[in-house]
Short mmCIF file of N, CA, C and O in Angstrom, two decimals:
data_model
loop_
_atom_site.label_atom_id
_atom_site.label_comp_id
_atom_site.label_asym_id
_atom_site.label_seq_id
_atom_site.Cartn_x
_atom_site.Cartn_y
_atom_site.Cartn_z
N UNK A 1 -21.65 18.45 3.17
CA UNK A 1 -22.68 17.51 3.61
C UNK A 1 -22.37 17.08 5.04
O UNK A 1 -21.25 16.70 5.34
N UNK A 2 -23.34 17.15 5.88
CA UNK A 2 -23.17 16.73 7.27
C UNK A 2 -24.10 15.56 7.56
O UNK A 2 -25.20 15.49 7.03
N UNK A 3 -23.63 14.69 8.38
CA UNK A 3 -24.42 13.55 8.84
C UNK A 3 -25.07 13.93 10.17
O UNK A 3 -24.41 14.47 11.05
N UNK A 4 -26.34 13.64 10.31
CA UNK A 4 -27.04 13.96 11.56
C UNK A 4 -27.06 12.74 12.47
O UNK A 4 -26.83 11.61 12.03
N UNK A 5 -27.35 12.99 13.72
CA UNK A 5 -27.47 11.89 14.69
C UNK A 5 -28.59 10.93 14.28
O UNK A 5 -28.48 9.73 14.45
N UNK A 6 -29.66 11.51 13.73
CA UNK A 6 -30.79 10.68 13.30
C UNK A 6 -30.37 9.74 12.18
O UNK A 6 -30.79 8.57 12.14
N UNK A 7 -29.55 10.21 11.25
CA UNK A 7 -29.07 9.36 10.16
C UNK A 7 -28.17 8.25 10.70
O UNK A 7 -28.25 7.10 10.25
N UNK A 8 -27.33 8.58 11.67
CA UNK A 8 -26.46 7.55 12.28
C UNK A 8 -27.32 6.52 12.99
O UNK A 8 -27.09 5.31 12.84
N UNK A 9 -28.33 6.95 13.72
CA UNK A 9 -29.23 6.01 14.40
C UNK A 9 -29.96 5.12 13.39
O UNK A 9 -30.12 3.92 13.60
N UNK A 10 -30.40 5.73 12.28
CA UNK A 10 -31.13 4.98 11.25
C UNK A 10 -30.23 3.89 10.63
O UNK A 10 -30.65 2.74 10.50
N UNK A 11 -29.02 4.26 10.28
CA UNK A 11 -28.09 3.28 9.69
C UNK A 11 -27.74 2.21 10.72
O UNK A 11 -27.65 1.02 10.39
N UNK A 12 -27.57 2.60 11.97
CA UNK A 12 -27.27 1.62 13.02
C UNK A 12 -28.44 0.64 13.16
O UNK A 12 -28.22 -0.56 13.32
N UNK A 13 -29.66 1.15 13.07
CA UNK A 13 -30.82 0.28 13.17
C UNK A 13 -30.86 -0.69 11.99
O UNK A 13 -31.13 -1.88 12.16
N UNK A 14 -30.57 -0.21 10.78
CA UNK A 14 -30.55 -1.07 9.60
C UNK A 14 -29.49 -2.16 9.74
O UNK A 14 -29.68 -3.29 9.26
N UNK A 15 -28.37 -1.82 10.39
CA UNK A 15 -27.28 -2.78 10.58
C UNK A 15 -27.48 -3.61 11.85
O UNK A 15 -26.61 -4.40 12.21
N UNK A 16 -28.60 -3.40 12.51
CA UNK A 16 -28.91 -4.12 13.76
C UNK A 16 -27.86 -3.86 14.83
O UNK A 16 -27.46 -4.76 15.56
N UNK A 17 -27.39 -2.60 14.92
CA UNK A 17 -26.42 -2.20 15.93
C UNK A 17 -27.15 -1.43 17.02
O UNK A 17 -27.94 -0.54 16.74
N UNK A 18 -26.87 -1.75 18.26
CA UNK A 18 -27.47 -1.05 19.38
C UNK A 18 -26.42 -0.09 19.93
O UNK A 18 -25.56 -0.48 20.72
N UNK A 19 -26.46 1.17 19.47
CA UNK A 19 -25.46 2.16 19.87
C UNK A 19 -25.99 3.00 21.03
O UNK A 19 -27.15 3.39 21.04
N UNK A 20 -25.11 3.29 21.97
CA UNK A 20 -25.47 4.18 23.07
C UNK A 20 -25.47 5.61 22.56
O UNK A 20 -25.00 5.90 21.45
N UNK A 21 -25.97 6.53 23.36
CA UNK A 21 -25.99 7.94 22.98
C UNK A 21 -24.57 8.43 22.73
O UNK A 21 -24.30 9.15 21.76
N UNK A 22 -23.64 8.02 23.59
CA UNK A 22 -22.24 8.43 23.43
C UNK A 22 -21.65 7.89 22.13
O UNK A 22 -20.91 8.58 21.43
N UNK A 23 -22.00 6.64 21.78
CA UNK A 23 -21.50 6.05 20.54
C UNK A 23 -22.08 6.75 19.31
O UNK A 23 -21.37 6.97 18.33
N UNK A 24 -23.35 7.11 19.38
CA UNK A 24 -23.98 7.84 18.27
C UNK A 24 -23.29 9.18 18.09
O UNK A 24 -22.96 9.59 16.97
N UNK A 25 -23.04 9.88 19.20
CA UNK A 25 -22.35 11.17 19.12
C UNK A 25 -20.94 11.01 18.55
O UNK A 25 -20.52 11.80 17.69
N UNK A 26 -20.21 9.99 19.00
CA UNK A 26 -18.86 9.76 18.51
C UNK A 26 -18.86 9.42 17.03
O UNK A 26 -18.07 9.96 16.25
N UNK A 27 -19.76 8.52 16.62
CA UNK A 27 -19.85 8.14 15.21
C UNK A 27 -20.24 9.32 14.33
O UNK A 27 -19.71 9.48 13.23
N UNK A 28 -21.15 10.13 14.81
CA UNK A 28 -21.57 11.31 14.05
C UNK A 28 -20.38 12.23 13.83
O UNK A 28 -20.14 12.70 12.71
N UNK A 29 -19.61 12.48 14.87
CA UNK A 29 -18.42 13.32 14.76
C UNK A 29 -17.39 12.73 13.82
O UNK A 29 -16.81 13.43 12.98
N UNK A 30 -17.15 11.44 13.94
CA UNK A 30 -16.14 10.78 13.10
C UNK A 30 -16.56 10.79 11.62
O UNK A 30 -15.75 11.06 10.74
N UNK A 31 -17.83 10.49 11.36
CA UNK A 31 -18.30 10.49 9.97
C UNK A 31 -18.26 11.89 9.38
O UNK A 31 -17.91 12.07 8.21
N UNK A 32 -18.61 12.90 10.17
CA UNK A 32 -18.54 14.27 9.68
C UNK A 32 -17.09 14.69 9.40
O UNK A 32 -16.83 15.40 8.43
N UNK A 33 -16.15 14.24 10.22
CA UNK A 33 -14.75 14.54 9.98
C UNK A 33 -14.28 13.90 8.67
O UNK A 33 -13.55 14.52 7.89
N UNK A 34 -14.71 12.67 8.42
CA UNK A 34 -14.35 11.99 7.18
C UNK A 34 -14.93 12.72 5.98
O UNK A 34 -14.24 12.96 4.98
N UNK A 35 -16.21 13.11 6.06
CA UNK A 35 -16.84 13.81 4.94
C UNK A 35 -16.21 15.17 4.71
O UNK A 35 -16.06 15.60 3.56
N UNK A 36 -15.82 15.85 5.77
CA UNK A 36 -15.15 17.14 5.62
C UNK A 36 -13.82 16.95 4.90
O UNK A 36 -13.46 17.72 4.00
N UNK A 37 -13.09 15.93 5.29
CA UNK A 37 -11.80 15.64 4.64
C UNK A 37 -12.02 15.29 3.17
O UNK A 37 -11.30 15.76 2.29
N UNK A 38 -13.02 14.46 2.90
CA UNK A 38 -13.28 14.04 1.53
C UNK A 38 -13.75 15.20 0.66
O UNK A 38 -13.51 15.22 -0.55
N UNK A 39 -14.40 16.19 1.25
CA UNK A 39 -14.86 17.34 0.46
C UNK A 39 -13.70 18.15 -0.09
O UNK A 39 -13.86 18.90 -1.05
N UNK A 40 -12.52 17.99 0.47
CA UNK A 40 -11.33 18.66 -0.06
C UNK A 40 -11.03 18.17 -1.47
O UNK A 40 -10.44 18.90 -2.27
N UNK A 41 -11.42 16.95 -1.79
CA UNK A 41 -11.19 16.42 -3.12
C UNK A 41 -11.97 17.21 -4.18
O UNK A 41 -11.55 17.28 -5.33
N UNK A 42 -13.10 17.79 -3.79
CA UNK A 42 -13.89 18.60 -4.72
C UNK A 42 -13.12 19.84 -5.17
O UNK A 42 -13.44 20.42 -6.21
N UNK A 43 -12.13 20.25 -4.42
CA UNK A 43 -11.37 21.45 -4.73
C UNK A 43 -10.24 21.18 -5.73
O UNK A 43 -9.65 22.12 -6.25
N UNK A 44 -9.95 19.91 -5.98
CA UNK A 44 -8.87 19.56 -6.90
C UNK A 44 -9.28 19.78 -8.34
O UNK A 44 -10.40 19.47 -8.73
N UNK A 45 -8.35 20.29 -9.14
CA UNK A 45 -8.57 20.43 -10.57
C UNK A 45 -8.15 19.12 -11.23
O UNK A 45 -6.97 18.78 -11.29
N UNK A 46 -9.12 18.37 -11.71
CA UNK A 46 -8.83 17.08 -12.32
C UNK A 46 -8.96 17.14 -13.84
O UNK A 46 -9.09 16.09 -14.49
N UNK A 47 -8.91 18.33 -14.39
CA UNK A 47 -8.97 18.47 -15.84
C UNK A 47 -7.79 17.75 -16.47
O UNK A 47 -6.64 17.94 -16.08
N UNK A 48 -8.07 16.90 -17.43
CA UNK A 48 -7.02 16.18 -18.12
C UNK A 48 -6.56 14.91 -17.43
O UNK A 48 -5.69 14.21 -17.93
N UNK A 49 -7.12 14.60 -16.27
CA UNK A 49 -6.76 13.37 -15.56
C UNK A 49 -7.67 12.25 -16.06
O UNK A 49 -8.89 12.38 -16.04
N UNK A 50 -7.06 11.18 -16.51
CA UNK A 50 -7.83 10.06 -17.04
C UNK A 50 -8.65 9.39 -15.94
O UNK A 50 -8.17 9.24 -14.81
N UNK A 51 -9.85 8.99 -16.29
CA UNK A 51 -10.71 8.29 -15.34
C UNK A 51 -10.17 6.88 -15.14
O UNK A 51 -9.83 6.19 -16.11
N UNK A 52 -10.06 6.45 -13.89
CA UNK A 52 -9.58 5.10 -13.60
C UNK A 52 -10.55 4.41 -12.67
O UNK A 52 -11.25 5.04 -11.89
N UNK A 53 -10.61 3.11 -12.79
CA UNK A 53 -11.46 2.32 -11.90
C UNK A 53 -10.64 1.42 -10.99
O UNK A 53 -11.16 0.90 -10.02
N UNK A 54 -9.35 1.23 -11.33
CA UNK A 54 -8.47 0.40 -10.53
C UNK A 54 -7.11 1.09 -10.40
O UNK A 54 -6.74 1.90 -11.25
N UNK A 55 -6.38 0.73 -9.37
CA UNK A 55 -5.06 1.31 -9.18
C UNK A 55 -4.02 0.66 -10.06
O UNK A 55 -2.98 1.23 -10.32
N UNK A 56 -4.29 -0.56 -10.52
CA UNK A 56 -3.35 -1.27 -11.38
C UNK A 56 -4.05 -1.65 -12.68
O UNK A 56 -5.26 -1.86 -12.71
N UNK A 57 -3.29 -1.75 -13.72
CA UNK A 57 -3.84 -2.12 -15.03
C UNK A 57 -3.79 -3.64 -15.21
O UNK A 57 -3.03 -4.15 -16.02
N UNK A 58 -4.58 -4.35 -14.46
CA UNK A 58 -4.64 -5.81 -14.57
C UNK A 58 -5.84 -6.15 -15.44
O UNK A 58 -6.96 -5.74 -15.16
N UNK A 59 -5.60 -6.91 -16.49
CA UNK A 59 -6.69 -7.25 -17.41
C UNK A 59 -7.48 -8.43 -16.88
O UNK A 59 -8.68 -8.38 -16.74
N UNK A 60 -6.81 -9.51 -16.55
CA UNK A 60 -7.49 -10.69 -16.05
C UNK A 60 -6.55 -11.42 -15.09
O UNK A 60 -5.54 -11.97 -15.52
N UNK A 61 -6.89 -11.43 -13.83
CA UNK A 61 -6.03 -12.05 -12.83
C UNK A 61 -6.49 -13.46 -12.47
O UNK A 61 -5.99 -14.05 -11.53
N UNK A 62 -7.46 -13.98 -13.21
CA UNK A 62 -7.99 -15.30 -12.89
C UNK A 62 -7.12 -16.39 -13.51
O UNK A 62 -6.57 -16.24 -14.59
N UNK A 63 -7.04 -17.50 -12.83
CA UNK A 63 -6.32 -18.64 -13.38
C UNK A 63 -7.28 -19.46 -14.23
O UNK A 63 -8.49 -19.34 -14.12
N UNK A 64 -6.72 -20.29 -15.08
CA UNK A 64 -7.55 -21.17 -15.89
C UNK A 64 -8.29 -22.15 -14.99
O UNK A 64 -7.75 -22.63 -13.99
N UNK A 65 -9.52 -22.45 -15.35
CA UNK A 65 -10.33 -23.39 -14.60
C UNK A 65 -9.99 -24.79 -15.09
O UNK A 65 -10.17 -25.12 -16.25
N UNK A 66 -9.45 -25.60 -14.20
CA UNK A 66 -9.09 -26.95 -14.59
C UNK A 66 -9.64 -27.94 -13.57
O UNK A 66 -9.68 -27.68 -12.37
N UNK A 67 -10.07 -29.06 -14.07
CA UNK A 67 -10.63 -30.11 -13.22
C UNK A 67 -9.48 -30.81 -12.50
O UNK A 67 -8.49 -31.21 -13.11
N UNK A 68 -9.63 -30.92 -11.19
CA UNK A 68 -8.64 -31.62 -10.37
C UNK A 68 -9.38 -32.53 -9.40
O UNK A 68 -10.53 -32.24 -9.04
N UNK A 69 -8.75 -33.59 -8.96
CA UNK A 69 -9.44 -34.48 -8.02
C UNK A 69 -9.68 -33.77 -6.68
O UNK A 69 -8.85 -32.98 -6.23
N UNK A 70 -10.82 -34.05 -6.09
CA UNK A 70 -11.13 -33.44 -4.80
C UNK A 70 -10.63 -34.34 -3.66
O UNK A 70 -10.20 -35.47 -3.89
N UNK A 71 -10.72 -33.80 -2.45
CA UNK A 71 -10.31 -34.59 -1.28
C UNK A 71 -11.33 -35.69 -1.02
O UNK A 71 -12.51 -35.58 -1.37
N UNK A 72 -10.87 -36.74 -0.37
CA UNK A 72 -11.78 -37.79 0.05
C UNK A 72 -12.66 -37.26 1.17
O UNK A 72 -12.25 -36.42 1.98
N UNK A 73 -13.90 -37.73 1.22
CA UNK A 73 -14.85 -37.26 2.23
C UNK A 73 -14.28 -37.40 3.64
O UNK A 73 -14.38 -36.49 4.46
N UNK A 74 -13.66 -38.52 3.95
CA UNK A 74 -13.15 -38.73 5.30
C UNK A 74 -12.02 -37.76 5.64
O UNK A 74 -11.92 -37.29 6.77
N UNK A 75 -11.21 -37.38 4.66
CA UNK A 75 -10.15 -36.40 4.89
C UNK A 75 -10.76 -35.05 5.29
O UNK A 75 -10.27 -34.39 6.20
N UNK A 76 -11.81 -34.68 4.60
CA UNK A 76 -12.46 -33.40 4.90
C UNK A 76 -13.13 -33.45 6.27
O UNK A 76 -12.99 -32.54 7.08
N UNK A 77 -13.84 -34.52 6.54
CA UNK A 77 -14.56 -34.64 7.81
C UNK A 77 -13.62 -34.73 9.00
O UNK A 77 -13.98 -34.32 10.11
N UNK A 78 -12.43 -35.25 8.82
CA UNK A 78 -11.47 -35.33 9.92
C UNK A 78 -11.08 -33.95 10.44
O UNK A 78 -10.68 -33.80 11.59
N UNK A 79 -11.21 -32.93 9.62
CA UNK A 79 -10.86 -31.58 10.05
C UNK A 79 -12.01 -30.84 10.70
O UNK A 79 -11.85 -29.70 11.14
N UNK A 80 -13.17 -31.46 10.78
CA UNK A 80 -14.35 -30.79 11.33
C UNK A 80 -14.41 -30.97 12.84
O UNK A 80 -14.06 -32.03 13.36
N UNK A 81 -14.88 -29.94 13.57
CA UNK A 81 -15.01 -30.09 15.01
C UNK A 81 -16.06 -31.14 15.39
O UNK A 81 -15.94 -31.82 16.40
N UNK A 82 -17.11 -31.28 14.53
CA UNK A 82 -18.14 -32.29 14.79
C UNK A 82 -18.67 -32.78 13.45
O UNK A 82 -18.96 -32.00 12.56
N UNK A 83 -18.79 -34.09 13.32
CA UNK A 83 -19.29 -34.68 12.08
C UNK A 83 -19.99 -35.99 12.41
O UNK A 83 -19.84 -36.52 13.49
N UNK A 84 -20.78 -36.48 11.47
CA UNK A 84 -21.53 -37.72 11.72
C UNK A 84 -21.14 -38.85 10.77
O UNK A 84 -21.88 -39.79 10.59
N UNK A 85 -19.98 -38.75 10.15
CA UNK A 85 -19.53 -39.78 9.22
C UNK A 85 -19.90 -39.48 7.77
O UNK A 85 -19.31 -40.04 6.86
N UNK A 86 -20.89 -38.62 7.56
CA UNK A 86 -21.31 -38.26 6.21
C UNK A 86 -21.20 -36.77 5.94
O UNK A 86 -20.99 -36.36 4.82
N UNK A 87 -21.40 -35.96 6.99
CA UNK A 87 -21.42 -34.51 6.79
C UNK A 87 -21.03 -33.80 8.08
O UNK A 87 -20.88 -34.41 9.14
N UNK A 88 -20.84 -32.50 7.95
CA UNK A 88 -20.54 -31.67 9.12
C UNK A 88 -21.80 -31.54 9.98
O UNK A 88 -22.90 -31.46 9.44
N UNK A 89 -21.62 -31.48 11.27
CA UNK A 89 -22.74 -31.24 12.18
C UNK A 89 -22.58 -29.82 12.69
O UNK A 89 -21.56 -29.46 13.25
N UNK A 90 -23.63 -29.01 12.44
CA UNK A 90 -23.61 -27.61 12.85
C UNK A 90 -24.86 -27.30 13.65
O UNK A 90 -25.87 -28.00 13.55
N UNK A 91 -24.83 -26.24 14.47
CA UNK A 91 -26.02 -25.90 15.24
C UNK A 91 -27.18 -25.52 14.32
O UNK A 91 -26.97 -24.91 13.26
N UNK A 92 -28.39 -25.86 14.71
CA UNK A 92 -29.58 -25.51 13.95
C UNK A 92 -29.78 -23.99 14.02
O UNK A 92 -29.71 -23.41 15.09
N UNK A 93 -30.01 -23.36 12.88
CA UNK A 93 -30.21 -21.91 12.84
C UNK A 93 -31.64 -21.54 12.49
O UNK A 93 -32.06 -20.41 12.67
N UNK A 94 -32.40 -22.48 11.97
CA UNK A 94 -33.81 -22.23 11.65
C UNK A 94 -34.64 -23.19 12.47
O UNK A 94 -34.42 -24.41 12.46
N UNK A 95 -35.61 -22.65 13.20
CA UNK A 95 -36.40 -23.44 14.12
C UNK A 95 -37.37 -24.34 13.54
O UNK A 95 -37.80 -24.76 12.64
#
């Protein structure tokens, strides 16, 4: 499977990336090199190899959920670059 320049441009557009012609060419080459390397895995005989989804056999790595007291509002606000006494002040992102 080969990646075309048009596919790289399409994915870049979806990711809102403005790539130059040189960057598209470089990315196309790099992605094709990765796919060529990965195609070597198709040549491996995996008969008898158990299917795995993780590298480690961890059943549940989550800790128990326990109620603990939270920080005081003023303690949290003291760490903010800008605050108004009640909440964080951040730049407006929606007009």
